[in-house]
mmCIF file of C-alpha atoms in Angstrom:
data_model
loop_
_atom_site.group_PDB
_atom_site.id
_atom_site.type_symbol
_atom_site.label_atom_id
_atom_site.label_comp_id
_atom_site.label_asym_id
_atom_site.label_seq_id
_atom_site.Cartn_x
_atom_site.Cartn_y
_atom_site.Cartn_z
ATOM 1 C CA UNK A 20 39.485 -49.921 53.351
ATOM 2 C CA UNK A 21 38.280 -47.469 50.654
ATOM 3 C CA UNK A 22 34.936 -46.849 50.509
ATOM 4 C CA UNK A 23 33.406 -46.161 46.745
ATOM 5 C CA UNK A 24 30.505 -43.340 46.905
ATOM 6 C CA UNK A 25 28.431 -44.369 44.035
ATOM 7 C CA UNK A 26 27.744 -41.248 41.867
ATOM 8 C CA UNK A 27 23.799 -40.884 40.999
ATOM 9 C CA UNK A 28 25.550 -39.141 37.512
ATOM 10 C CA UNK A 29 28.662 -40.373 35.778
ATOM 11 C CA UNK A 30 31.365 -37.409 34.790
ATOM 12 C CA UNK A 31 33.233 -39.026 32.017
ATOM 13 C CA UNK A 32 37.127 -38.941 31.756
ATOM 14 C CA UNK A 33 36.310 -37.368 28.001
ATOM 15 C CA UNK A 34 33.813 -34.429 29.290
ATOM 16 C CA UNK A 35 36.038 -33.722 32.122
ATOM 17 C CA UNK A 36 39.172 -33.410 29.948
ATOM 18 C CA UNK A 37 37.264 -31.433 27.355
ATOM 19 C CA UNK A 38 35.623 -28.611 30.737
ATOM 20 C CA UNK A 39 39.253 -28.526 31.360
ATOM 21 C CA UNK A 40 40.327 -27.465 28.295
ATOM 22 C CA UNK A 41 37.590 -24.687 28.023
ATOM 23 C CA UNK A 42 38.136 -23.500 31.599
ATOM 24 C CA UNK A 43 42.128 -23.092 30.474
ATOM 25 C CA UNK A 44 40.894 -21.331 26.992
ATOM 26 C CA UNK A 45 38.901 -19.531 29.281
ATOM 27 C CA UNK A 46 41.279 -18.512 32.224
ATOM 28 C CA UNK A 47 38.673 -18.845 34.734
ATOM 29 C CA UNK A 48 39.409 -21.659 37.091
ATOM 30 C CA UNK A 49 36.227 -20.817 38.557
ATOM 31 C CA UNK A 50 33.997 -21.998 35.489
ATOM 32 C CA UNK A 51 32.161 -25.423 36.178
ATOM 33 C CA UNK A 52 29.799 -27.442 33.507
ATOM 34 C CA UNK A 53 26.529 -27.384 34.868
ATOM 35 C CA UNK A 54 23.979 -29.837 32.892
ATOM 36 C CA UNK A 55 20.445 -29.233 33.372
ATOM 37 C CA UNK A 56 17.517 -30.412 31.889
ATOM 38 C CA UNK A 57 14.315 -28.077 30.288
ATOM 39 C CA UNK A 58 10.708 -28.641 29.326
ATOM 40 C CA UNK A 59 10.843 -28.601 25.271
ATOM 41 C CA UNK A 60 12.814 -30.176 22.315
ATOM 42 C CA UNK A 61 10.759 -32.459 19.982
ATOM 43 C CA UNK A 62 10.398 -35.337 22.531
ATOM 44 C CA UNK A 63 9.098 -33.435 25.545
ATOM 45 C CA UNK A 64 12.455 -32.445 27.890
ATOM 46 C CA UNK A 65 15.909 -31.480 26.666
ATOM 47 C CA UNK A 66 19.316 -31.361 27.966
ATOM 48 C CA UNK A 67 21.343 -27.839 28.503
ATOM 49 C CA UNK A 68 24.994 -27.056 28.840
ATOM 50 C CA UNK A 69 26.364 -23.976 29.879
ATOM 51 C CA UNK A 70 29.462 -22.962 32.306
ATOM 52 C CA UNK A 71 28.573 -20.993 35.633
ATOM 53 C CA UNK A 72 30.555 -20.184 38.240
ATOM 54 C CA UNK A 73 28.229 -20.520 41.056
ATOM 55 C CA UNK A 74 27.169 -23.567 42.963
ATOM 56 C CA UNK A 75 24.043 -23.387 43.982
ATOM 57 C CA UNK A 76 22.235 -24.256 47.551
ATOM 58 C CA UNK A 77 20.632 -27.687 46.730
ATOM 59 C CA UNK A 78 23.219 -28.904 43.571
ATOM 60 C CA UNK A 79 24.911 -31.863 43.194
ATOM 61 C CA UNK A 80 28.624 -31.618 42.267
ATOM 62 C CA UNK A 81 31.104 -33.917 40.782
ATOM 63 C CA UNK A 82 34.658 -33.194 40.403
ATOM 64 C CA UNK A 83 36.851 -35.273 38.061
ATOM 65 C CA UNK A 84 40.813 -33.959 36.538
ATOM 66 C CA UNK A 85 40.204 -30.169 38.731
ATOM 67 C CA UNK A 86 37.251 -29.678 37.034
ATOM 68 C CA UNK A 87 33.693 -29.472 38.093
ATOM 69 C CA UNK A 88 29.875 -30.706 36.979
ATOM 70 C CA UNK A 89 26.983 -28.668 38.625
ATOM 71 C CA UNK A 90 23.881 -30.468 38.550
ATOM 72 C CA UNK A 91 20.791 -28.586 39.657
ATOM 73 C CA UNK A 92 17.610 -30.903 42.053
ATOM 74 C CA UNK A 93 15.048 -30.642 39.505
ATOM 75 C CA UNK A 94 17.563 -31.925 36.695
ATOM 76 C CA UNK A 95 19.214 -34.390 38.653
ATOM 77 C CA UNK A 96 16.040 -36.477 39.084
ATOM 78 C CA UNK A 97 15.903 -37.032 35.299
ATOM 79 C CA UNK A 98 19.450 -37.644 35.067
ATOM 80 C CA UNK A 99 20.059 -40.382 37.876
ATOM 81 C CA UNK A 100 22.303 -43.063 36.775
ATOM 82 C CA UNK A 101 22.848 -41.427 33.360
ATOM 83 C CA UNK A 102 26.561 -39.786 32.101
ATOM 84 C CA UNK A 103 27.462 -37.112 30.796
ATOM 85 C CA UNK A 104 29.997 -37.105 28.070
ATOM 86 C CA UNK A 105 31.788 -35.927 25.361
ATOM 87 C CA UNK A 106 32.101 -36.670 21.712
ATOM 88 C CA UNK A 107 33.650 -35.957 18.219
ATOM 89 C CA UNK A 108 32.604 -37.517 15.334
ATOM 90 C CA UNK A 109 30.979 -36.606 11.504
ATOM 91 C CA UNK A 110 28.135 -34.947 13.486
ATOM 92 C CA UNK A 111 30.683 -32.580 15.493
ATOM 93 C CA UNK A 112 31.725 -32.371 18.990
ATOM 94 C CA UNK A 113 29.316 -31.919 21.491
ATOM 95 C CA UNK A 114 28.890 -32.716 25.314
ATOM 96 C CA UNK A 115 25.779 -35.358 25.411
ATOM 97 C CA UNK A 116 23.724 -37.340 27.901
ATOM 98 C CA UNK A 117 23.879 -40.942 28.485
ATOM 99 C CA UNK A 118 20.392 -40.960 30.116
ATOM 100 C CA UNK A 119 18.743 -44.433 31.262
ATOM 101 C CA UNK A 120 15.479 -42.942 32.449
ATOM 102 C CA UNK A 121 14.889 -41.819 28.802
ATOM 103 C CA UNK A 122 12.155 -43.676 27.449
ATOM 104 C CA UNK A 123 12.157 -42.324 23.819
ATOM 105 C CA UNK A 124 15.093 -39.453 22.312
ATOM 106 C CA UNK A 125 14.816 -37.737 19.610
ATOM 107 C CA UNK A 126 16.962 -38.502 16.617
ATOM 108 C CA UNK A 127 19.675 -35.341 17.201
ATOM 109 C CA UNK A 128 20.120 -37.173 21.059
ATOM 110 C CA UNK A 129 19.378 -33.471 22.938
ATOM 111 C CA UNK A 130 15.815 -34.169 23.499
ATOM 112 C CA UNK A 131 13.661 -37.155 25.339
ATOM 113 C CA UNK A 132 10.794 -38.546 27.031
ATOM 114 C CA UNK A 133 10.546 -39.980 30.251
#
């Protein structure tokens, strides 16, 4: 019998395709997405991307297609049972935040309230 680990963050199979296209552009197989979220943006906190090769004492990580997502303590807690994904559409492509604890976002989708 398999048991299923339930996630307290979704990867999605689009954001993990699109870190593993970067970390190939890249050549650094040691690269991983880490989210995070900050105090700011127009509604109060706002979500952060960057790549980082360090996992730090403390983060959550998901892996998903060899590829990883780095989720700091602090962040996570605003983030539980959210996803992260990826998009391209009229507005561009961007990696965005699926984020159930959000009470109110802000009309560009990188900034909410809790």
């Amino acid at each position: 019998m398999t048991v299923q680990i339930a996630l307290p963050i979704e990867f999605s199979d689009a954001a993990a395709r699109k870190v593993k296209t970067l970390v190939e552009e890249e050549e650094n197989p040691n690269l991983k997405l880490r989210v995070y979220v900050t105090g700011g943006g127009c509604s109060g906190f706002q979500y952060g991307f960057t790549f980082d090769e360090k996992v730090n004492e403390g983060d959550t990580t998901i892996d998903k297609y060899e590829v990883t997502l780095v989720v700091d303590p602090m962040s996570l807690q605003y983030l539980v049972g959210g996803e992260v994904d990826y998009t391209e559409g009229l507005e561009g492509s961007r990696f965005l935040v699926t984020n159930p604890n959000a009470t109110t976002t802000c009309g560009c989708g990188a900034s909410f309230t809790v």
